[in-house]
XYZ file of C-alpha atoms in Angstrom:
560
model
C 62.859 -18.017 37.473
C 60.606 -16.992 34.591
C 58.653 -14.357 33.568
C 54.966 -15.283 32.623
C 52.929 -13.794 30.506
C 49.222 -12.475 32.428
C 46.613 -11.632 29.425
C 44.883 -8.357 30.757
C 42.525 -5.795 29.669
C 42.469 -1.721 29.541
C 41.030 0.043 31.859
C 39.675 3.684 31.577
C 40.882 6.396 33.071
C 44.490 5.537 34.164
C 45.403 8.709 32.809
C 48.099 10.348 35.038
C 47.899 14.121 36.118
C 50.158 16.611 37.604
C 51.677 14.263 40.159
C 50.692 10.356 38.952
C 47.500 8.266 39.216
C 45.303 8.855 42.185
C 42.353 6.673 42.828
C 40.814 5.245 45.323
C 41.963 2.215 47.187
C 39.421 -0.084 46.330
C 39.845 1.343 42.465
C 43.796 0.138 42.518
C 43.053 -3.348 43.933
C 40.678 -4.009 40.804
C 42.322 -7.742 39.284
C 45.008 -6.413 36.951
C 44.462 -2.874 37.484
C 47.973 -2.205 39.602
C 49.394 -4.073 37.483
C 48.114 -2.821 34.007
C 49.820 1.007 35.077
C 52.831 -0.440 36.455
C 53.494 -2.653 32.994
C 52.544 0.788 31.186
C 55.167 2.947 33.094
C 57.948 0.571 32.310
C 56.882 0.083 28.554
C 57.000 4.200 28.483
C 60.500 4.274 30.314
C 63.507 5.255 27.983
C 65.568 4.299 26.606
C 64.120 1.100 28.020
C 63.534 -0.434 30.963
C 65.487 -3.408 30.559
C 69.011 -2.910 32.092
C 67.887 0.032 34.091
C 67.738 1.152 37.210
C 64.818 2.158 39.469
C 64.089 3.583 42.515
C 60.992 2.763 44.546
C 59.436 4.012 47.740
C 56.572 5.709 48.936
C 54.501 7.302 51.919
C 53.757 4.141 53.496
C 49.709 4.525 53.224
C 47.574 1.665 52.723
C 48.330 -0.815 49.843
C 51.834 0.440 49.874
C 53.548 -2.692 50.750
C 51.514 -4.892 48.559
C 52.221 -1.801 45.563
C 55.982 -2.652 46.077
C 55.640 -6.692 45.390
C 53.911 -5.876 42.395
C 56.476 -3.453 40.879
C 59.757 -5.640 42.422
C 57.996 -8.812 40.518
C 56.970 -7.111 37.444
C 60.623 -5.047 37.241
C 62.395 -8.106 37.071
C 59.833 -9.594 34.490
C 60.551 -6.756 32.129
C 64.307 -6.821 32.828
C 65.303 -4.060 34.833
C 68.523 -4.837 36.084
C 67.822 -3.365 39.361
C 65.412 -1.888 42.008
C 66.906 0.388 44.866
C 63.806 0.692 47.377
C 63.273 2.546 50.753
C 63.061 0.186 53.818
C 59.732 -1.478 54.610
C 58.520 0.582 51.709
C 59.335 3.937 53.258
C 60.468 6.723 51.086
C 60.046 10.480 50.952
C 59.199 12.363 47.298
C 62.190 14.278 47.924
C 64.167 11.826 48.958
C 63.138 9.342 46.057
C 64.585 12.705 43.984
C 67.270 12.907 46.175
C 68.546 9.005 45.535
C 67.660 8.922 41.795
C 69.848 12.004 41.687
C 72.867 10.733 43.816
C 73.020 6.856 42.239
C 72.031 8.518 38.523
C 69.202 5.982 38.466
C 67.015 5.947 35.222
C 64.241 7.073 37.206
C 61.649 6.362 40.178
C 58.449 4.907 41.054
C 57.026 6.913 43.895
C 53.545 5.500 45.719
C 51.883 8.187 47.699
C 48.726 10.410 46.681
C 50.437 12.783 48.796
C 48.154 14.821 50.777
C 45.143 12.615 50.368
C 43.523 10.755 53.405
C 45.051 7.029 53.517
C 43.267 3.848 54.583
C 41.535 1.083 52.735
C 38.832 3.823 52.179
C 40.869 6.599 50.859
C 43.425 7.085 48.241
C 46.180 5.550 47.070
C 48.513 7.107 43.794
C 51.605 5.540 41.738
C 53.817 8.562 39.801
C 56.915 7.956 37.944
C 60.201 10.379 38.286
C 62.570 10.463 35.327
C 66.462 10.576 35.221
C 66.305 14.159 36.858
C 64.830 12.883 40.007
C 61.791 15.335 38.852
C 58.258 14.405 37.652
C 57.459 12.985 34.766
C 56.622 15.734 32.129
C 53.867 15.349 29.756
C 55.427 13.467 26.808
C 56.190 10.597 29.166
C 52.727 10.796 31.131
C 50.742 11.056 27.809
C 52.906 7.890 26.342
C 52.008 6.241 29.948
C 48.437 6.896 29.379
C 48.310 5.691 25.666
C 49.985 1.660 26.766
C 47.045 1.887 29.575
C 44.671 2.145 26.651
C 45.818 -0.654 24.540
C 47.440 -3.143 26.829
C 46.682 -6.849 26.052
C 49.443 -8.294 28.443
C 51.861 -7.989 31.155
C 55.137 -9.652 32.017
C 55.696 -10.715 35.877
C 57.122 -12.948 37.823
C 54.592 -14.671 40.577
C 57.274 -16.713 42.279
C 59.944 -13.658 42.903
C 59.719 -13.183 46.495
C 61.952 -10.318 48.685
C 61.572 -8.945 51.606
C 61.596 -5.229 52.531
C 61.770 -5.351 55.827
C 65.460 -5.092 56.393
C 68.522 -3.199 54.526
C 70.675 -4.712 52.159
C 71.040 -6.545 48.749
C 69.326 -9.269 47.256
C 69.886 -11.456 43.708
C 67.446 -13.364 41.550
C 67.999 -14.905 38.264
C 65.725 -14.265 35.857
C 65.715 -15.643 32.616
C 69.394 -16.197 33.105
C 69.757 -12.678 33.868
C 70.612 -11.188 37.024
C 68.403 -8.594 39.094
C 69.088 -6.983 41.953
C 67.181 -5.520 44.817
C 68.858 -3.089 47.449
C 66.819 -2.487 50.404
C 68.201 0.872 51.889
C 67.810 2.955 55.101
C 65.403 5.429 54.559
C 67.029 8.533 55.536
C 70.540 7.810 55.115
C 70.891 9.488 51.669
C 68.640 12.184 52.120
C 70.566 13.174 55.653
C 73.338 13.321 54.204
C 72.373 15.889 51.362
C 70.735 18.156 53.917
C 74.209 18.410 55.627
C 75.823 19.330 52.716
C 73.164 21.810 52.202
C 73.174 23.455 55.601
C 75.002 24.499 58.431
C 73.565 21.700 60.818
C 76.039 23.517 63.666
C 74.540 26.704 63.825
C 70.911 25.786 63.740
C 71.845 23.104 66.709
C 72.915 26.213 68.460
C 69.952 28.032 67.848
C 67.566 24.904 68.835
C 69.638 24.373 72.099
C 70.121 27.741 73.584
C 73.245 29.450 74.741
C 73.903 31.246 78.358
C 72.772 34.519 76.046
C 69.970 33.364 74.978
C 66.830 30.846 75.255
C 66.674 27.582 73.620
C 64.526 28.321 70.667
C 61.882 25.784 70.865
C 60.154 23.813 67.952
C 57.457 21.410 67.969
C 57.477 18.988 64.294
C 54.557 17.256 63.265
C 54.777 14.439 60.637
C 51.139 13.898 60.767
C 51.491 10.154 60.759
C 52.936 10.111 57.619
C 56.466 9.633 55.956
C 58.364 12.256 57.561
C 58.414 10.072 60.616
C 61.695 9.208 60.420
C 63.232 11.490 58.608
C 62.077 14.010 61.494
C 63.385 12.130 64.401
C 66.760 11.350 62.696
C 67.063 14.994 61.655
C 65.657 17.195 64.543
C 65.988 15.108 67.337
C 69.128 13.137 67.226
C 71.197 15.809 64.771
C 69.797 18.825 65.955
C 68.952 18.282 69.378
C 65.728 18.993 70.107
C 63.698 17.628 72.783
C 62.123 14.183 71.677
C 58.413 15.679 73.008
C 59.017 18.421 70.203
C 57.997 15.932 67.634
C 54.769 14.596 67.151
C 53.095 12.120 65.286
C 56.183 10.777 63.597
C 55.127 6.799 63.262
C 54.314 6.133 59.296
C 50.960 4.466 59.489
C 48.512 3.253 56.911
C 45.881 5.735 57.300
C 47.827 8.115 59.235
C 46.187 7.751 62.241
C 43.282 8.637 60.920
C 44.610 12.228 59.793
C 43.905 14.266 56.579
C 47.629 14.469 56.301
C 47.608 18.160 54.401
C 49.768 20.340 56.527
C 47.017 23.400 56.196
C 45.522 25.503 59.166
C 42.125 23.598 58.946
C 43.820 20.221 58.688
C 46.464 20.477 61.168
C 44.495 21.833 63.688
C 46.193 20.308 66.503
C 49.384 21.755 66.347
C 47.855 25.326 65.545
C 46.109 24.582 69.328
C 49.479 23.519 70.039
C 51.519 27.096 68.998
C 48.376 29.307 70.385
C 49.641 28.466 74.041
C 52.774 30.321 73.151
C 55.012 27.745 74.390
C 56.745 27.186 71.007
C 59.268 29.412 68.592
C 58.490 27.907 65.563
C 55.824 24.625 64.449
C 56.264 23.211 61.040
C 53.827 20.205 59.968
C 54.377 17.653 56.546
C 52.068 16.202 54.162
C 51.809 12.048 53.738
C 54.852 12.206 51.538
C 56.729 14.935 52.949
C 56.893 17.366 50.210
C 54.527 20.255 51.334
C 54.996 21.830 54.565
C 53.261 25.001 57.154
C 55.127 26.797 58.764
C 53.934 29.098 62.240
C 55.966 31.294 64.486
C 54.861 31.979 67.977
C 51.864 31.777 68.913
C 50.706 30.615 65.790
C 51.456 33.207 63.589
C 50.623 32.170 59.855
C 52.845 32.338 57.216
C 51.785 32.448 54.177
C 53.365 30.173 51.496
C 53.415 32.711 49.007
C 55.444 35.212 51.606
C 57.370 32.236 53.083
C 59.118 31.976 49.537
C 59.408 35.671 49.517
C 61.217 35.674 52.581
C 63.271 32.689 51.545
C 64.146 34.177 48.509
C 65.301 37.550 50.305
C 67.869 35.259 52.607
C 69.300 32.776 51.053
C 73.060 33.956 51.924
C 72.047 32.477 55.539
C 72.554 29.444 53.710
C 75.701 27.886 52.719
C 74.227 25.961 49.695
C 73.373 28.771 47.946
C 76.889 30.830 49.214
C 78.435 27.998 47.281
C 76.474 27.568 44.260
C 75.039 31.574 44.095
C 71.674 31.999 42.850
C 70.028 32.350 39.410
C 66.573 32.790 39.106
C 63.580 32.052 41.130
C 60.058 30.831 40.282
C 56.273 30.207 41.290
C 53.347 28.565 39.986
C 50.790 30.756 38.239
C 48.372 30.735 41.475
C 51.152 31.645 44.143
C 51.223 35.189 45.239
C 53.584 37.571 43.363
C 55.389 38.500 46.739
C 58.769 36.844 45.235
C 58.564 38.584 42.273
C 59.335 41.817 44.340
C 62.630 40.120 45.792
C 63.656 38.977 42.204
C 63.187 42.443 41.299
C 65.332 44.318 43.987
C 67.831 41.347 43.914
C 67.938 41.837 39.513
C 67.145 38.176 39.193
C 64.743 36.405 36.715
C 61.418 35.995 37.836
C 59.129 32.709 36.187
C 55.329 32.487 36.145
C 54.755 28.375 35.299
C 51.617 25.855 35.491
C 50.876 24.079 38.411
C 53.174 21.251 38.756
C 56.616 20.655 39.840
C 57.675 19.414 37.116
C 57.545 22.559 34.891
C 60.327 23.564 37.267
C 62.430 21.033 36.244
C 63.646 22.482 33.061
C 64.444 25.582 34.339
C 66.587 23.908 37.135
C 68.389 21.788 34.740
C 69.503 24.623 32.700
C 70.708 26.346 35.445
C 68.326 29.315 35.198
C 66.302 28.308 38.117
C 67.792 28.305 42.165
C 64.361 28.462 44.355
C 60.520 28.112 43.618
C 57.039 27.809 45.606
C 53.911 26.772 44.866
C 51.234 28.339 47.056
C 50.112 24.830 48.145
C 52.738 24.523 50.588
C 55.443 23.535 48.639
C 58.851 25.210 48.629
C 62.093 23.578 47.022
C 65.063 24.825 45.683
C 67.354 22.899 42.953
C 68.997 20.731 45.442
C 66.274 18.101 43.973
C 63.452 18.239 41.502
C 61.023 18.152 44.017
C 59.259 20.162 46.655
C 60.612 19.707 50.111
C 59.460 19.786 53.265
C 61.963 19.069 55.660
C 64.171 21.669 53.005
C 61.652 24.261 53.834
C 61.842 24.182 57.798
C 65.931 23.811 57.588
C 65.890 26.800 55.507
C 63.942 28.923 57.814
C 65.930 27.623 60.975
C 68.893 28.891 59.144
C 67.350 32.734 58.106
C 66.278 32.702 61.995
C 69.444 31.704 63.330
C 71.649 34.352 61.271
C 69.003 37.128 62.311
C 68.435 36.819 65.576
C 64.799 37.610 64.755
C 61.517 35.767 65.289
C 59.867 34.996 62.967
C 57.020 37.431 63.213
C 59.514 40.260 62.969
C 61.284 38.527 59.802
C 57.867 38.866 57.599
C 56.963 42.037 59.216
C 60.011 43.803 58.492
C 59.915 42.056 55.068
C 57.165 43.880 54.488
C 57.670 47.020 55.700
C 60.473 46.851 53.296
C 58.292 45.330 49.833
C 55.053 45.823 50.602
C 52.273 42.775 51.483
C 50.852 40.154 49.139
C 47.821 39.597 50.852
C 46.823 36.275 49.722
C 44.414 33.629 50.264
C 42.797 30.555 48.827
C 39.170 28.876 49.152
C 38.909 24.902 48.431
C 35.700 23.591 47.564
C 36.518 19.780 47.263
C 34.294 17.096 45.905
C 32.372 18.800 43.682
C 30.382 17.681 40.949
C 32.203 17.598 37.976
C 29.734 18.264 35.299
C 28.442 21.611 37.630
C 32.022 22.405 37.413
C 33.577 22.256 34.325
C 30.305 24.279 33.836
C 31.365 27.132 36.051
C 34.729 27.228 34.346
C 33.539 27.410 30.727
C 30.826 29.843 31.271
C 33.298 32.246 33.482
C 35.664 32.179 30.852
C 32.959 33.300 28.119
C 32.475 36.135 30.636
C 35.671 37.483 31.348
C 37.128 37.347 27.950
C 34.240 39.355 26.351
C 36.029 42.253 25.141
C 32.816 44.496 26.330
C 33.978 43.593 29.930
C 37.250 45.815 29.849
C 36.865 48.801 32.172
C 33.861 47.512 33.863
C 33.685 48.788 37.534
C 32.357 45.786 40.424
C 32.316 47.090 43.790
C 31.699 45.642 47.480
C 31.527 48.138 50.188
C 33.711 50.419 50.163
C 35.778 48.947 47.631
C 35.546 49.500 43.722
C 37.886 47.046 41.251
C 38.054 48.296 37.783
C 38.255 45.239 35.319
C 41.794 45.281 33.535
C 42.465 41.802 31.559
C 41.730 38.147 31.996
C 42.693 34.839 30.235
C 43.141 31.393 30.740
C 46.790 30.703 31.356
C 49.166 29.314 28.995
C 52.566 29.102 29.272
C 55.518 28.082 27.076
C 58.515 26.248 27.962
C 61.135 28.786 27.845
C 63.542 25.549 27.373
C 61.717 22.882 25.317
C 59.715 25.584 23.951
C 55.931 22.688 25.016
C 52.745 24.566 25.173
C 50.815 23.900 28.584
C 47.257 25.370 27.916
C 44.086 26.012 29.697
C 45.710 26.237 33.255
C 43.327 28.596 35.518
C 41.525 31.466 34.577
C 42.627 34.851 35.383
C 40.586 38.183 35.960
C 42.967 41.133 36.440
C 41.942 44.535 37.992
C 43.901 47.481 36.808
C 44.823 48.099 40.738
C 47.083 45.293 40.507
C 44.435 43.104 42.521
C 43.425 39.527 40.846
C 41.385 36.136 41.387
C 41.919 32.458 39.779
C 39.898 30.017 39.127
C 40.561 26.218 38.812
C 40.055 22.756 38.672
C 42.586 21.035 40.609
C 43.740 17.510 39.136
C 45.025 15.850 42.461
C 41.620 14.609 43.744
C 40.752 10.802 43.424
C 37.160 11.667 42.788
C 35.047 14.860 42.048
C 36.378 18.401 41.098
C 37.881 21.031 43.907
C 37.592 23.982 43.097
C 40.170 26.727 43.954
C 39.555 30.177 43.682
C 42.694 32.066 44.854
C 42.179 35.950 45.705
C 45.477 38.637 46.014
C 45.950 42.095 46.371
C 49.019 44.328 46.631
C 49.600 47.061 49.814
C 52.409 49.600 49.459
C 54.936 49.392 52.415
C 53.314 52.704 53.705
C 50.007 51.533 53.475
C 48.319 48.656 55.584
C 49.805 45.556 55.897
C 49.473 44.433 59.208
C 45.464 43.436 58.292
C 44.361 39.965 59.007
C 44.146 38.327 55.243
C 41.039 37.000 55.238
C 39.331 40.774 56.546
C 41.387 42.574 53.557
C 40.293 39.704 50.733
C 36.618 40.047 51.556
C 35.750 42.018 49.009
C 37.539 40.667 46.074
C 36.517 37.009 47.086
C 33.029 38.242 46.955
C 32.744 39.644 43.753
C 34.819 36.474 42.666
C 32.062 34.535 43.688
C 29.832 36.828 42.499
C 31.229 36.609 39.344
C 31.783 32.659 39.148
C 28.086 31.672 40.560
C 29.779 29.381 42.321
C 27.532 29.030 44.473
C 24.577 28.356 42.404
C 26.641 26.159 40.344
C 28.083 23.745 43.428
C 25.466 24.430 45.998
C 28.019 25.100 48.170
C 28.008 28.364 50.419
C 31.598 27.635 52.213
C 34.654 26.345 51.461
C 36.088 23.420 52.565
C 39.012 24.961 53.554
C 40.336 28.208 53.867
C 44.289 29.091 53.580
């Protein structure tokens, strides 16, 4: 076969942001307009594409399939050499990291706009992973985004067909050339790495009981999206849990109908689920399976923010790390500062970083960096360069099986010993964006007027005296890049703070996040329900922003 040459033109906007191009559906299946961004990523691969070798999968939402002809046919057009991708489609982010890592491919194609409803209504996202198995940092995303404005042409060949549907290899000659496609289990790899990572024997133990002691029951839910699999090979069949205790675990195109973001609002039905009190532990995973919520008994919320604390504070109940030891840990800019009390007591370094996993990377690959969180219910360590899901429940099965405890008492005890974070975030998705970017550039004139400093603002009882604010910028502490304008930050000189900003993994609109913490002592109150001890700093932050005349809106969409 031979590559033919389509003539094509640009279109705007295919500008990729923290994790790929997200659009809608309908936006993707525009003539040329899949395969425009797909012909860009490969042009902005390097060394080059040709003779490389590239891993492809994704969540399995709608379009998927038809995403993964495109790329296989276009791949071989612009001479990769070959394509390892997940059966039928289906990959995991952190198992896409996981293989790209463990075959050294040159990098990864990942289709999933993660947490965003699925369906030929919804959303639908293509990101590219580099050699590290992370995401692609800004020099490749910006050299992406500059081939989407000028392309004239792509290469790809119509005739190529292969089928995904079942494992193993395939050959085509192209242009005298050989390419290969390996169709691969799913799981397999990613199984495999989570063995050597844990101690799959003692949390079997802990799942199934012992004449001592209760079987410690979990109920999974994959929230029809990628997990699926991954869930019932891992929990069910390796672990032993009851095949009831997972839920939701078929892949489907628009997840059922699901907003497939693991969050109390969104998956409401297995918060109903843990209020009975029949369950030890309930876990839930975004479309992709790289964010994850975690409850104890009867629903007891654990804060993202604290559940990397905790992790942090335990991680010699897991082998991995008893192995490897531990450097340094990290959180985005937004998370709660509750690990940087472990890093302290523990005398490890502590890193502050954008939004985005991929500002991670660097740290992880020169070995200053062991475990990080990002308040949106991600949690990874540097096993991959992703956040993990799956990771993030094994990791907790192990702390509970070495303690003993539940996990109530592990974050209570935690802390009585360093104090509480108290924590919370307000979404306010789809949102104008003009209204927005408003609120954002007209808050920042305001807290950065010098004649703000030592300004009082009081609700009720309480009274926050204004400290500091910016809008965050950080530097790469390895490849010394500047990441500006990042969330703005208003600083009270109790140690109490609120953030502002625009998220960038939307398909359409602005969200809005405005996250709200304040620190208790361990002798002071910390056994207050969140959202009762935030009240007053999330008012004057509103107060402050005029959100509400700005958006209109007078709730959140969701609260965490």
């Amino acid at each position: 076969m031979k590559p033919v040459l389509v003539q094509t033109t640009p279109y705007e906007g295919q500008k990729p942001g923290t994790s790929g191009l997200r659009k809608a559906v309908k936006v993707f299946q525009q003539p040329n307009y899949t395969e425009n961004f797909v012909q860009a990523v490969l042009g902005a691969i390097q060394p080059s594409a040709a003779g490389s070798t590239l891993v492809v999968g994704g969540d399995g939402r709608f379009f998927c399939t038809e995403a993964v002809d495109v790329i296989i046919k276009i791949a071989a057009a612009n001479g990769v050499k070959k394509l390892i991708v997940g059966h039928k489609g289906i990959l995991s982010t952190p198992a896409v990291s996981c293989i790209i890592r463990k075959y050294k491919a040159t990098g990864g194609i990942v289709l999933t706009a993660s947490h965003n409803p699925g369906g030929p209504n919804h959303d639908f996202g293509i990101k590219y992973n580099t050699a590290n198995g992370g995401p692609a940092p800004e020099s490749v995303t910006d050299a992406i985004y500059e081939l989407t404005k000028t392309i004239s042409s792509y290469s790809i060949v119509p005739d190529l067909k292969c089928s995904i549907d079942y494992c193993g290899l395939q050959y085509f000659q192209v242009s005298g050339k050989e390419f290969e496609v390996e169709v691969i289990d799913s799981v397999v790899d990613y199984l495999q790495l989570m063995k050597s990572i844990f101690d799959f024997d003692v949390i079997r133990k802990l799942i199934q009981g012992s004449n001592k002691k209760a079987p410690f029951n979990i109920l999974i839910d994959s929230m029809n999206g990628v997990t699926g699999p991954y869930v019932k090979k891992i929990f069910i069949e390796e672990l032993c849990a009851p095949s009831n205790n997972a839920i939701n675990v078929i892949p489907l195109t628009d997840f059922g109908g699901m907003h497939p973001d693991p969050n109390l609002t969104y998956a409401s039905g297995l918060v109903k689920a843990l209020q009975e009190g029949e369950y030890d532990l309930g876990a839930a995973f975004d479309g992709d399976g790289d964010r994850n919520m975690i409850l104890g008994k009867k629903a007891f919320f654990i804060n993202p923010s604290d559940s990397l604390a905790v992790l942090a504070n335990n991680l010699e109940c897991i082998p991995y790390f008893k192995v490897n030891g531990v450097s340094g840990f990290a959180r985005s800019m937004p998370t709660g500062a509750a690990v940087d009390r472990v890093a302290a007591k523990l005398g490890k370094e502590i890193f502050e970083v954008p939004t985005g996993w991929k500002f991670f990377g660097n740290l992880m690959d020169a070995g200053r960096l062991s475990l990080c969180g990002e308040e949106s219910f991600g949690t990874g360590s540097d096993h991959i360069r992703e956040k993990d899901g799956i990771w993030a429940v094994l990791a907790w099965l192990s702390v509970l099986a070495n303690t003993g405890e539940s996990v109530e008492t592990i974050l209570t005890n935690h802390w009585k010993t360093f104090g509480r974070n108290y924590f919370t975030r307000y979404d306010y998705e789809n949102c104008e964006s003009e209204p927005s970017n408003q609120l954002m550039s007209d808050l920042e004139k305001k807290v950065t007027d010098p004649a703000i400093k030592g300004q009082k603002f009081i609700y009720g009882s309480k009274v926050y005296i204004f400290k500091q604010a910016d809008n965050f910028e950080y530097c790469d502490p390895i490849d010394k890049s500047v990441t500006k304008k990042q969330g703005i930050r208003v600083l009270f000189e109790d140690g109490s703070r609120f953030v502002f900003r625009l998220s960038g993994t939307g398909s359409s609109g602005a969200t809005i996040r405005l996250y709200a913490e304040s620190y208790e002592p361990p002798t002071s109150n910390i056994l207050e329900d969140a959202q009762v001890a935030l009240t007053p700093l999330v008012q004057i932050a509103l107060e402050m922003s005029k959100l509400v005349q700005f958006t209109g809106r007078t709730s959140p969409t969701v609260i965490t």
